[in-house]
Coordinates of C-alpha atoms in Angstrom, one line a residue:
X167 CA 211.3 134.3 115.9
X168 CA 212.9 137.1 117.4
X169 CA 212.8 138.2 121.1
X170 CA 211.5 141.7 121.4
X171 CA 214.2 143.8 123.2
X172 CA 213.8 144.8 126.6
X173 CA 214.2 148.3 126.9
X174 CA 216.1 149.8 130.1
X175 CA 214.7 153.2 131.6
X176 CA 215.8 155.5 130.5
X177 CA 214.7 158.0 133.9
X178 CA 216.7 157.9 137.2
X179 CA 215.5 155.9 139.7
X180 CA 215.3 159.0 142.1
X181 CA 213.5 160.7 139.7
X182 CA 210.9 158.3 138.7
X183 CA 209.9 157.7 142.2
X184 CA 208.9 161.6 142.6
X185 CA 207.8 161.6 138.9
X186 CA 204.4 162.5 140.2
X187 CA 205.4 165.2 143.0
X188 CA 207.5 166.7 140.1
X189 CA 204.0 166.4 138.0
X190 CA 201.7 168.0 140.5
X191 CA 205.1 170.8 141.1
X192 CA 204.6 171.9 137.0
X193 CA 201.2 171.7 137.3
X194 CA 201.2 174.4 139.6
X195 CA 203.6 176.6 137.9
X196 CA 201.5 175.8 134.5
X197 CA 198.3 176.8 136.9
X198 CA 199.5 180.4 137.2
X199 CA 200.1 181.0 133.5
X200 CA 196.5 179.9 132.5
X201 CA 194.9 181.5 135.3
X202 CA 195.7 184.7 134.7
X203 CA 193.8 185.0 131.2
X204 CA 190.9 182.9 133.1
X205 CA 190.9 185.5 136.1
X206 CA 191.3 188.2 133.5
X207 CA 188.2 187.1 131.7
X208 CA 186.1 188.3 134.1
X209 CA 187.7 191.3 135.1
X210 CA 187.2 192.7 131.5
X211 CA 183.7 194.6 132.3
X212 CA 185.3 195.8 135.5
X213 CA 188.6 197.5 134.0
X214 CA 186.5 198.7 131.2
X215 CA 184.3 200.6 133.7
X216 CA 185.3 204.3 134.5
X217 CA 187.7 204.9 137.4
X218 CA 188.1 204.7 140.6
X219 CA 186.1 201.1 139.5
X220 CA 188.1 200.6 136.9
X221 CA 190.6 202.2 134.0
X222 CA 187.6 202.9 132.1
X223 CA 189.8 200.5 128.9
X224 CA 187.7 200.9 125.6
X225 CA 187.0 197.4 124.2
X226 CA 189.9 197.8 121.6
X227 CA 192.3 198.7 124.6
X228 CA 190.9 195.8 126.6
X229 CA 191.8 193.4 123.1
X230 CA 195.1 194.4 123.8
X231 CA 195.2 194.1 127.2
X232 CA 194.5 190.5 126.3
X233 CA 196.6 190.1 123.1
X234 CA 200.0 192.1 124.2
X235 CA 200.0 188.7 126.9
X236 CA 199.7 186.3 123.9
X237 CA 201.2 188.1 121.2
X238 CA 204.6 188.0 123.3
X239 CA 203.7 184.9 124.6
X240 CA 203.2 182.9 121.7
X241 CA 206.5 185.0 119.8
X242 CA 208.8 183.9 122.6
X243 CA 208.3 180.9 123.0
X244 CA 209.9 179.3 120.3
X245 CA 213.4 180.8 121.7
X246 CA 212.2 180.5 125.5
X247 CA 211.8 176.4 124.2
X248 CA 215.2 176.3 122.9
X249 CA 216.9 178.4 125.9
X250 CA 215.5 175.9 128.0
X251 CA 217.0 173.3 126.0
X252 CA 220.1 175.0 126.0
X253 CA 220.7 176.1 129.8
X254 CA 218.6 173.8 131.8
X255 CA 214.8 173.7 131.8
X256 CA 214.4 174.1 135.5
X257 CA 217.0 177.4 135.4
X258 CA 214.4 178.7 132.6
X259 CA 211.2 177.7 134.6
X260 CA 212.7 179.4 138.0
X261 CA 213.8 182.8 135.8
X262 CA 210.5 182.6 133.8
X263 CA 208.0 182.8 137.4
X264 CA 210.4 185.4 138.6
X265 CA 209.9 187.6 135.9
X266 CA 206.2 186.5 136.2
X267 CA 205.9 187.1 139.6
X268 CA 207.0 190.9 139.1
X269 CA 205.2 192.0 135.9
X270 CA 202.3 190.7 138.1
X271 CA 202.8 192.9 140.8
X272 CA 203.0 195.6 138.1
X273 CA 199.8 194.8 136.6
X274 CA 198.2 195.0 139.7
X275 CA 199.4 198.9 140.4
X276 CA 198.8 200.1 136.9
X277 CA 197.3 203.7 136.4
X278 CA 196.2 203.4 132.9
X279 CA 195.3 201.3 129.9
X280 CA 198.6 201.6 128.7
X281 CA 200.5 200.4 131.9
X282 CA 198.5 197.7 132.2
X283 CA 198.9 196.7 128.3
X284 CA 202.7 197.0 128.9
X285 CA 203.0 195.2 132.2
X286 CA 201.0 192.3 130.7
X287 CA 203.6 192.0 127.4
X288 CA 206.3 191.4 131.0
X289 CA 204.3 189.1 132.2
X290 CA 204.0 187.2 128.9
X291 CA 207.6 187.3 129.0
X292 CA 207.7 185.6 131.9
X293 CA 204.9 183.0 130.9
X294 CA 206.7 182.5 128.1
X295 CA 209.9 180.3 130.0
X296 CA 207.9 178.6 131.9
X297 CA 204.9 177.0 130.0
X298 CA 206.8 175.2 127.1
X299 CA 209.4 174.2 129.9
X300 CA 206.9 172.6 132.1
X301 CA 205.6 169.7 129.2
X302 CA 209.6 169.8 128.3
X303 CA 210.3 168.4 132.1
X304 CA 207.1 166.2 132.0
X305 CA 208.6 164.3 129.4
X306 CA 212.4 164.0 130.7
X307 CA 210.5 162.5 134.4
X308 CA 208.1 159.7 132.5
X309 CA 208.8 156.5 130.9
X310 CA 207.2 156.9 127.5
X311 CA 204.2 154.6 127.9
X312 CA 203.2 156.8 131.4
X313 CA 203.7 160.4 128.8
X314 CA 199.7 159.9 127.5
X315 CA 198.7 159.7 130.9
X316 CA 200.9 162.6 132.4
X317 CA 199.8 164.2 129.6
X318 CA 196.1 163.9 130.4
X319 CA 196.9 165.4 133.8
X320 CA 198.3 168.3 132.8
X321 CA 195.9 169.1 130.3
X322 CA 193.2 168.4 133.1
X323 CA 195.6 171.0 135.1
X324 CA 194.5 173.5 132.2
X325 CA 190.6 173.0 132.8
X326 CA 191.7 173.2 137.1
X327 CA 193.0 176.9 136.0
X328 CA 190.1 177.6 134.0
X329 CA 188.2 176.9 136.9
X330 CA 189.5 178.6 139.7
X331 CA 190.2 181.2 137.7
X332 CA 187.1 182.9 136.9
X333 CA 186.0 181.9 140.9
X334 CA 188.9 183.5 142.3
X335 CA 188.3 186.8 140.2
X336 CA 184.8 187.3 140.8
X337 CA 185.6 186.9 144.6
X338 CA 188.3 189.2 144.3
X339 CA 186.4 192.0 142.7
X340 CA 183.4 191.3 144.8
X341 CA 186.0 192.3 147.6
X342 CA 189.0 194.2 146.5
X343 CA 190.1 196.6 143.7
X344 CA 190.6 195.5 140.2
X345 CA 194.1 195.0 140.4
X346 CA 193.5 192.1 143.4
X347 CA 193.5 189.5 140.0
X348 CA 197.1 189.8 139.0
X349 CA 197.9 190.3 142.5
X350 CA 197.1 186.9 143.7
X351 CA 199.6 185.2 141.4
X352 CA 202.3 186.7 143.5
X353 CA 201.9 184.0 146.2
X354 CA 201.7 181.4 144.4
X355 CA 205.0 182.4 142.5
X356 CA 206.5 182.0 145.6
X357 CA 205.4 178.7 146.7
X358 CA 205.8 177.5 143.2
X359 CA 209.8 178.7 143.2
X360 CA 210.3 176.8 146.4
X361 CA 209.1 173.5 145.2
X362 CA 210.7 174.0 142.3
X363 CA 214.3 174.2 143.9
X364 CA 213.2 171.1 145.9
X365 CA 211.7 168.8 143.9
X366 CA 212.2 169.2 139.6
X367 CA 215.7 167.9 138.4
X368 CA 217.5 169.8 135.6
X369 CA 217.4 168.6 131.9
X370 CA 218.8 169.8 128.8
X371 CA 219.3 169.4 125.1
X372 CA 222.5 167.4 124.5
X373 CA 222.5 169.3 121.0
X374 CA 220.7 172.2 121.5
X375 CA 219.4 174.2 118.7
X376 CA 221.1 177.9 117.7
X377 CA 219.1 180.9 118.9
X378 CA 217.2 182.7 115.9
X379 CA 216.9 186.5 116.8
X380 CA 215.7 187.8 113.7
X381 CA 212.9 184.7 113.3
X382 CA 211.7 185.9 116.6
X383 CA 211.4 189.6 115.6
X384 CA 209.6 188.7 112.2
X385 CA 206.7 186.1 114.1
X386 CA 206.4 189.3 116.4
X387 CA 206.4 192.3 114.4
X388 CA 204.1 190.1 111.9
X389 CA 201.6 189.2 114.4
X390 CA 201.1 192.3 116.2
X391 CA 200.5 194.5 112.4
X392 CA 198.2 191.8 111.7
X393 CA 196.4 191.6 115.0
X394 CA 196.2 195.4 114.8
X395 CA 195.0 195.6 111.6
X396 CA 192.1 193.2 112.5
X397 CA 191.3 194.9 116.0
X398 CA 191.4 198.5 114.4
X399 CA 189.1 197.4 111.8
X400 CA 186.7 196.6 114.4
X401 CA 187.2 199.1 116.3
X402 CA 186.3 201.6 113.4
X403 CA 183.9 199.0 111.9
X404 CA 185.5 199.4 108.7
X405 CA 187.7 196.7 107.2
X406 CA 188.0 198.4 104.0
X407 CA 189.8 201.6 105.4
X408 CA 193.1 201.9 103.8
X409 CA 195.1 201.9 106.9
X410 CA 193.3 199.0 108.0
X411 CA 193.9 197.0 105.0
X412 CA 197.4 198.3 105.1
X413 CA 198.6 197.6 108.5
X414 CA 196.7 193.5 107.6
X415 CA 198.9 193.2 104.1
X416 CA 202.3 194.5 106.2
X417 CA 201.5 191.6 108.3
X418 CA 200.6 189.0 106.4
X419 CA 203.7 189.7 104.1
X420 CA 206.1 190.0 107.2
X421 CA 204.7 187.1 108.2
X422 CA 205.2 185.2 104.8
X423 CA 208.8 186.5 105.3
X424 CA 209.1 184.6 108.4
X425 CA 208.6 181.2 106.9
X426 CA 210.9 182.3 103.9
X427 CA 213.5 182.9 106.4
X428 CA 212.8 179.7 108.3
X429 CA 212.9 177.6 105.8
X430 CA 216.5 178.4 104.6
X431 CA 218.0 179.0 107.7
X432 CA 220.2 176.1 109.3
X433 CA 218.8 177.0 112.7
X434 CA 215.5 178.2 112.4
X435 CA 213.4 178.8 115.5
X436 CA 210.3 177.2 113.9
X437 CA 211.7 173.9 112.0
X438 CA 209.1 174.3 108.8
X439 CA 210.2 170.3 107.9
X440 CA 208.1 169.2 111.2
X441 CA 204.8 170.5 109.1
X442 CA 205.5 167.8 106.3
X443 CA 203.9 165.3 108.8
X444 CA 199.9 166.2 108.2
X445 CA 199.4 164.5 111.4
X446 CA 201.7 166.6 113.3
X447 CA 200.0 169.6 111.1
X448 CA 196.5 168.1 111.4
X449 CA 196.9 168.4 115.1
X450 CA 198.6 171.4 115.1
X451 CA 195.6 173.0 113.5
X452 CA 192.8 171.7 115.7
X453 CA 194.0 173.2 118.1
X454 CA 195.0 177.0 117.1
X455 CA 191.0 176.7 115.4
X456 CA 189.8 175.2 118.9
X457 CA 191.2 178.2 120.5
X458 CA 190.4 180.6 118.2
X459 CA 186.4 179.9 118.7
X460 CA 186.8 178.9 122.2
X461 CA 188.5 182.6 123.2
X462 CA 186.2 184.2 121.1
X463 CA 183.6 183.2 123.0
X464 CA 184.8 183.7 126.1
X465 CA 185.4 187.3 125.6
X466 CA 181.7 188.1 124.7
X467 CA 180.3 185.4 127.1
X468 CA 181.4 187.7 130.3
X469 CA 179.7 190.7 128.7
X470 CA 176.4 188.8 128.0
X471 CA 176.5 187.3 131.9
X472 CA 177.4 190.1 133.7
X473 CA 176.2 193.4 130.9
X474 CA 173.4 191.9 129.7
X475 CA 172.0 189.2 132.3
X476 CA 173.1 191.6 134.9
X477 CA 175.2 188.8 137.4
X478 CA 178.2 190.1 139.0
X479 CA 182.1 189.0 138.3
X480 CA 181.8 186.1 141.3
X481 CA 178.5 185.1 140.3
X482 CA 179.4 185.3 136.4
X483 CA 182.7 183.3 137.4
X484 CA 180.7 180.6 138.7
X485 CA 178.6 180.0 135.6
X486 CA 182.1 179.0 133.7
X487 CA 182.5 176.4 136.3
X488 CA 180.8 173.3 134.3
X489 CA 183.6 174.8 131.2
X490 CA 186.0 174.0 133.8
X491 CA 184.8 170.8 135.4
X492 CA 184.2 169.2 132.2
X493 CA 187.7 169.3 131.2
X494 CA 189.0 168.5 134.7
X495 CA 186.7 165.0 134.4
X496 CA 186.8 164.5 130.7
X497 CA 191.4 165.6 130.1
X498 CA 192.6 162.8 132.1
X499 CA 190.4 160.0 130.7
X500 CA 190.3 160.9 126.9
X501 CA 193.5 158.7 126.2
X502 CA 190.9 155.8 127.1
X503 CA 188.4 157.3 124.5
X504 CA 191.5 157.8 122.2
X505 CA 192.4 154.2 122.6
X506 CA 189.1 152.6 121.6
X507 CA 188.1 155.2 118.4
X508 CA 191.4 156.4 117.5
X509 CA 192.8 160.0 117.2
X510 CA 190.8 161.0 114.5
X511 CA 187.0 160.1 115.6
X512 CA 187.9 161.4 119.3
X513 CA 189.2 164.6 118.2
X514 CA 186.9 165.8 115.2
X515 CA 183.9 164.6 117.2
X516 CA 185.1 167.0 119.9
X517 CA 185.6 169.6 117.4
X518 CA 181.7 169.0 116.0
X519 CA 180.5 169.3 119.6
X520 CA 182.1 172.7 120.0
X521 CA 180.9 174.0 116.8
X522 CA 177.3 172.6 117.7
X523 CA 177.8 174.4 121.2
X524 CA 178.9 177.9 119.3
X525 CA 175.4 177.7 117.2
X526 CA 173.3 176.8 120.4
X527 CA 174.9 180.7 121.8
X528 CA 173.2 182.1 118.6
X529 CA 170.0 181.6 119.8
X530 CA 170.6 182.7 123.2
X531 CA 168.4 186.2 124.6
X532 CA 167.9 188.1 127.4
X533 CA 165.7 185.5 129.0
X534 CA 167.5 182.4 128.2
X535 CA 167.1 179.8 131.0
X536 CA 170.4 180.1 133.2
X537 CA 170.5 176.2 133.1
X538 CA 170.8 176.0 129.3
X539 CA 173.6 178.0 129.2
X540 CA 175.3 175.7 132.0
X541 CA 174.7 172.6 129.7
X542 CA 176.4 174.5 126.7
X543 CA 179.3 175.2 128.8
X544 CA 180.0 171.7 130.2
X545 CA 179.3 170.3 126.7
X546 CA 181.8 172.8 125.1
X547 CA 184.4 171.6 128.0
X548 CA 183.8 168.1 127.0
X549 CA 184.5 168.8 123.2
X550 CA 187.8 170.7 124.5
X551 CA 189.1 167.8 126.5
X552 CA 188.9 165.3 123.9
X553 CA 190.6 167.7 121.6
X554 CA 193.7 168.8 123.7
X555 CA 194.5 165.6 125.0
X556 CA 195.0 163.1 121.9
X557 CA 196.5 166.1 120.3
X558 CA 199.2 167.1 122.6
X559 CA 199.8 163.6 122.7
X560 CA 200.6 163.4 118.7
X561 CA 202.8 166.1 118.4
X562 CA 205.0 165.6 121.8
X563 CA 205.7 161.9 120.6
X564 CA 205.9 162.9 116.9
X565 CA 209.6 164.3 118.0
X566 CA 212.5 163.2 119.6
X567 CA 212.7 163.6 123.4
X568 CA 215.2 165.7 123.5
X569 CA 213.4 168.0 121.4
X570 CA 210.3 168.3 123.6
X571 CA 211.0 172.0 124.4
X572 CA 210.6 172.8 120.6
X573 CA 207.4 170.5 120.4
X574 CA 205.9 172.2 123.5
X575 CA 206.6 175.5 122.4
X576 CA 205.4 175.0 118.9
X577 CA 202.4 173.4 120.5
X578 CA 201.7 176.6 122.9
X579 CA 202.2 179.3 120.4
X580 CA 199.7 177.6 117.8
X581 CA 197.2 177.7 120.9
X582 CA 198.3 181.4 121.8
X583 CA 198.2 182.5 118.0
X584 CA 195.2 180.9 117.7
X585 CA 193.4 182.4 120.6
X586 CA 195.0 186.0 120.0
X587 CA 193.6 185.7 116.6
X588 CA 190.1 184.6 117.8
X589 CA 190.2 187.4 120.3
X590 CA 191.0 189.8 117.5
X591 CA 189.0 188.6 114.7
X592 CA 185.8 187.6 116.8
X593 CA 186.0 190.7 118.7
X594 CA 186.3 192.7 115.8
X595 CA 183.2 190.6 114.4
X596 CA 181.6 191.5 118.0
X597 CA 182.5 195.4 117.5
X598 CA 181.3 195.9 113.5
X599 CA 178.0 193.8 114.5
X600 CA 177.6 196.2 117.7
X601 CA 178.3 199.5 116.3
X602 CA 176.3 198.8 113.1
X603 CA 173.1 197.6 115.3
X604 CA 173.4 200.8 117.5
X605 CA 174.5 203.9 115.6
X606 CA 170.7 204.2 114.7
X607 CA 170.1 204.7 118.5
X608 CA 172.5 207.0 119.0
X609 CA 171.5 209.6 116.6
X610 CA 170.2 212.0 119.6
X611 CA 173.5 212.2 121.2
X612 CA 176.4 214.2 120.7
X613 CA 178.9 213.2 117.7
X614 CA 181.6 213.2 119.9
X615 CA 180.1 211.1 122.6
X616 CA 178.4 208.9 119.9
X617 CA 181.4 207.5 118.9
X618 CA 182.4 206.6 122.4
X619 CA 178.7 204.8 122.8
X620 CA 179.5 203.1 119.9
X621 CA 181.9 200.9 120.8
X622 CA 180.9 198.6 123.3
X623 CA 178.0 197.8 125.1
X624 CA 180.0 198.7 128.5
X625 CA 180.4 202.2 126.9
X626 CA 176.5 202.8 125.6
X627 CA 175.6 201.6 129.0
X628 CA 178.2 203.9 130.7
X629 CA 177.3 206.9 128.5
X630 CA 173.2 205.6 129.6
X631 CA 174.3 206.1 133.0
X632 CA 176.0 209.3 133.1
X633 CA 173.0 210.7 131.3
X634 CA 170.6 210.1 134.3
X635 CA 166.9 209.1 133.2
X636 CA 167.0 209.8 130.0
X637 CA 170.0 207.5 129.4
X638 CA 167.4 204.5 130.6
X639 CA 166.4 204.8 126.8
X640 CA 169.5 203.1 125.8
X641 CA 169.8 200.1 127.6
X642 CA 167.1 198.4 125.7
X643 CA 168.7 198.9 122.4
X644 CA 172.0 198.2 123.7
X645 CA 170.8 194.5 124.9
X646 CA 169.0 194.2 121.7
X647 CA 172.3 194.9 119.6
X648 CA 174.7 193.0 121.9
X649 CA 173.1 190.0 121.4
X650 CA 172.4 190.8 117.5
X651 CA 176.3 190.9 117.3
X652 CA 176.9 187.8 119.8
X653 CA 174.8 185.4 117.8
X654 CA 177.3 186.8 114.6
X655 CA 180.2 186.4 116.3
X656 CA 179.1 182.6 117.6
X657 CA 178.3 181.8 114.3
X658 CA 181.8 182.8 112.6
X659 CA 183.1 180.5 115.8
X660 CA 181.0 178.2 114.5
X661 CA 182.5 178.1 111.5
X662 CA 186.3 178.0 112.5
X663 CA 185.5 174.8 114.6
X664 CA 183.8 173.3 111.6
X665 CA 186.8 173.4 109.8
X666 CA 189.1 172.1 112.1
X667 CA 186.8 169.2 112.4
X668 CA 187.2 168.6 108.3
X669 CA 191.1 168.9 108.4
X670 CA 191.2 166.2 111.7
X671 CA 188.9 164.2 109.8
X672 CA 191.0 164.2 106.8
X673 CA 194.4 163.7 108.0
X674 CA 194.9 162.6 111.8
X675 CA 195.2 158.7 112.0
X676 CA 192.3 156.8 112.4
X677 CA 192.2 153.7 115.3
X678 CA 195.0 151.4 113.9
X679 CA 194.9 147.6 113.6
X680 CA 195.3 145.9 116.7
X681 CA 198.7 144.3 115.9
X682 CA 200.2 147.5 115.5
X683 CA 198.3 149.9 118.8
X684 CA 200.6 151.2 120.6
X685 CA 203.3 151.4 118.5
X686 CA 202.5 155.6 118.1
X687 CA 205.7 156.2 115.9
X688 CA 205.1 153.7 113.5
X689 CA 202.0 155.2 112.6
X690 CA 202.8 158.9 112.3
X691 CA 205.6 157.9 110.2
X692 CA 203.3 156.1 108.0
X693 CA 200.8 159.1 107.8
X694 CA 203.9 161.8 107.2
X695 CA 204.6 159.7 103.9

C-alpha cells in the first residue's frame, strides 16, 4: 500500500500567521465596493426626486446610474484580473481604491443625471481592481483545505455590506444631502489603503496571461447596446420599436463576436475552454440568474417601502436588514450544509427558496403586514447564502491557483452581468407594466406632462404634487398600478430563479461517496467529462 504524500505548505510562515488579519483587511476593501450599490439602493427615490432634494433622475436615467457602475465593472474586470496577475495584486488593489476613492468624491458633488452616470462608470473603474484582486489574495494567504472556509467569510462580508449599506444610507439622507452616500466611502478608502500597505503581501502570476484590448471593448460595447436596447424599450414601453429592436440585435451580434474572437485568440481575456466543465458552467449560471432576480427586486422593493408604504430611506433601510443578516448567519456555515447534501441539493434548494420568495412579493398590497415582508427578506437571504457560497467555492478550486485572478474575475462579471441585466430587463418589465396600468389615468393631463407621469411612480406622484389638490386624484391609481407592475416584475424573477434551479439540478455534482469527499478536483474533473 502506498503512503499518501505529505504535502508541505505551500504559504509563508509570516503570512499564514496573519492569514486572518489579511482576511478581515480584503474584506474591508471588498465592503466598500458592495456597499455602494446597497447604499445606492436606497437613495434611488431620493435622486429621482426634483432638486434641491434630489437631481430629479427619471427612472431610465436612474437604470443607468446603476448599470454604467456594473456595465464597466463587470467589462473590466476580466483585464483588471489579469493586470493583477501581471503586476502584483496588492499594487492593483491599492491603484483600484484610489481611483475609487476619487470617482466617489465625484459622485458626491455631481450637478446632474449625467455627472453622476459618468462619475459612477470611474468608480466602476476603480471597483473593478479591486474586487477580483481581493478573492485572488484570499487564495495566495490559505492553505487549500482553510479556502471553503475563507471563502464563507467573505461571502458573509458580502451580506455585512448589504447590511450596513442600506442603514448607513437611510441615516445619511435622514441627515445630509444626497450626495452624503458616495461620500462616506471616502474614509474608509483611507483606512482601507493603510492596512493594506501594512498587512497584504504581494502575489502574482508566474505566467501571466497577455492583455486582450479589443475582447474588452467588444464585452463593453456589446453589453451597453444591449442593456440600452432593453432599458429604452421600457422606458418607451415598446419593445417592438425599430430602434429598440435595433440597438438589442447590434448587441447581441457584437456580443456573439466577442466569443468568436475569444475563442480563436491565444490570449483571450475570457478563456471560452473553462465553460467545457458544466460544473464550472452550472455554477457560473446560478449565480448571474441569482443576481439577476435578486437586483431586480431590489430596485422595485425601495419604491414599494418608501413610494408606496410611505417609510423613509433609514427606516426603509432597516427593513432590508433580515436580507442582510441572513446571509451574514447562513455564508459562513453553508460549507457545513454543502458537506452533508452536496453542491447540488444545497444550491438549487437555495435557488427554489428565492424563486418561492419572488412569488410570495406577487401578492404583496398596500396593506401587507410589515412583518411578512421581513420573513420574505430573511428567507430570500437564506436562499442567497447557500447559493454564493458552494458556488464560489467550485469555480475558485475548478482552476489553478495561480489563475485565481481570472476565476474571480470571471466569477464577478457573471454576477455584475447578471445583476445589470436584471436591473435592465426587470426594470423595463417594472416600466411597460407601470405605464400601461396608468396612461388611462392620465388622460386629463397635458400630453407633454403625461409622458413625464408616465414613467415612474416617483414622477406621477411628483407631477400629483406639483398639481396641488387636484393631483391627490393620482396617488390612488399610482399605488394601484405600481403594485400591478411589481407583482409582473416578481413573477418574471420568479422565473429566472426557477431556471437556475433546473440547470444546478442538472449538472452541479451531487454529495460524492464518502471515500472520495474532499477530494474537490477529482470530482469536477469527472463531471467536465
Amino acid at each position: 500500500m502506498t503512503t499518501p504524500a505529505v504535502h508541505a505548505p505551500r504559504i509563508p510562515e509570516a503570512v499564514h500567521q496573519r492569514r486572518w488579519a489579511i482576511l478581515g483587511v480584503l474584506m474591508l476593501s471588498l465592503l466598500i465596493v458592495v456597499l455602494d450599490n446597497s447604499i445606492l439602493n436606497v437613495a434611488i427615490k431620493t435622486i429621482s426626486t426634483p432638486a434641491p432634494t434630489g437631481l430629479g433622475a427619471t427612472q431610465s436615467e436612474i437604470e443607468w446610474a446603476i448599470n454604467s457602475y456594473t456595465l464597466v465593472f463587470a467589462g473590466l474586470l476580466f483585464t483588471a484580473g489579469l493586470i493583477g496577475d501581471r503586476l502584483g495584486r496588492k499594487k492593483v488593489l491599492l491603484g483600484g481604491l484610489v481611483v475609487f476613492g476619487v470617482g466617489s468624491a465625484l459622485a458626491a458633488e455631481s450637478g446632474s443625471p449625467g455627472q453622476l452616470i459618468a462619475y459612477r462608470a470611474l468608480m466602476a473603474l476603480g471597483a473593478a481592481f479591486v474586487m477580483p484582486a481581493t478573492l485572488a489574495v484570499l487564495m495566495n494567504v490559505f492553505e487549500r483545505e482553510e479556502q471553503p472556509k475563507a471563502i464563507g467569510i467573505w461571502a458573509g462580508g458580502v451580506g455585512l455590506a448589504i447590511a450596513i449599506g442600506p442603514i448607513t444610507g437611510g441615516a445619511l439622507l435622514d441627515h445630509f444631502w444626497w450626495g452624503s452616500v458616495f461620500l462616506i466611502n471616502v474614509p474608509i478608502v483611507i483606512l482601507a489603503l493603510a492596512l493594506m500597505v501594512w498587512l497584504v503581501p504581494d502575489s502574482r502570476d508566474p505566467k501571466p496571461g497577455r492583455l486582450d484590448p479589443v475582447g474588452v471593448v467588444l464585452s463593453v460595447v456589446g453589453l451597453v447596446l444591449l442593456v440600452y436596447g432593453i432599458i429604452k424599450g421600457g422606458e418607451l414601453a415598446d419593445f417592438t420599436d425599430a430602434k429598440v429592436l435595433a440597438t438589442i440585435a447590434a448587441g447581441v451580434v457584437v456580443l456573439a463576436g466577442f466569443v468568436i474572437f475569444e475563442k480563436r485568440s491565444d490570449h483571450p481575456s475570457l478563456d471560452v475552454s473553462y465553460f467545457k466543465n458544466k460544473v464550472f458552467s452550472a455554477a457560473m449560471s446560478a449565480i448571474a440568474l441569482v443576481f439577476f432576480a435578486l437586483m431586480g427586486v431590489t430596485f422595485f422593493s425601495v419604491f414599494y417601502t418608501q413610494s408606496v408604504r410611505g417609510y423613509s430611506p433609514l427606516q426603509s433601510g432597516l427593513l432590508m436588514l433580515p436580507l442582510a443578516a441572513a446571509q451574514m448567519i447562513f455564508a459562513p456555515r453553508a460549507r457545513l450544509v454543502v458537506d452533508r447534501f452536496g453542491n447540488k441539493a444545497t444550491t438549487t434548494a437555495g435557488l427554489i427558496l428565492i424563486a418561492a420568495m419572488l412569488g410570495v412579493f406577487a401578492t404583496f398590497e398596500t396593506d401587507t403586514p410589515i412583518w411578512f415582508l421581513e420573513v420574505v427578506f430573511f428567507l430570500m437571504g437564506t436562499g442567497m447564502a447557500h447559493i454564493m457560497t458552494p458556488t464560489s467555492v467550485v469555480i475558485m478550486q475548478a482552476l489553478p491557483r495561480e489563475k485565481a485572478g481570472s476565476a474571480s474575475a470571471l466569477s464577478n462579471t457573471f454576477r455584475q452581468v447578471g445583476g445589470a441585466l436584471g436591473i435592465a430587463v426587470l426594470g423595463s418589465v417594472l416600466a411597460t407594466a407601470y405605464r400601461s396600468g396608468i396612461e388611462d389615468k392620465l388622460g386629463l393631463l397635458p400630453p407633454g406632462l403625461r409622458d413625464t407621469a408616465g414613467e415612474s411612480i416617483e414622477a406621477t406622484l411628483g407631477v400629483a404634487a406639483k398639481l396641488g389638490p387636484q393631483g391627490n386624484a393620482l396617488i390612488g391609481p399610482a399605488n394601484d398600478a405600481f403594485l400591478h407592475a411589481m407583482h409582473v416584475t416578481a413573477l418574471c424573477g420568479t422565473v429566472i430563479a426557477l431556471v437556475g434551479a433546473v440547470v444546478t439540478a442538472l449538472f452541479l455534482p451531487g454529495k460524492p461517496p464518502a471515500h472520495q469527499e474532499g477530494n474537490q478536483e477529482q470530482e469536477l474533473v469527472a463531471a467536465a467529462d
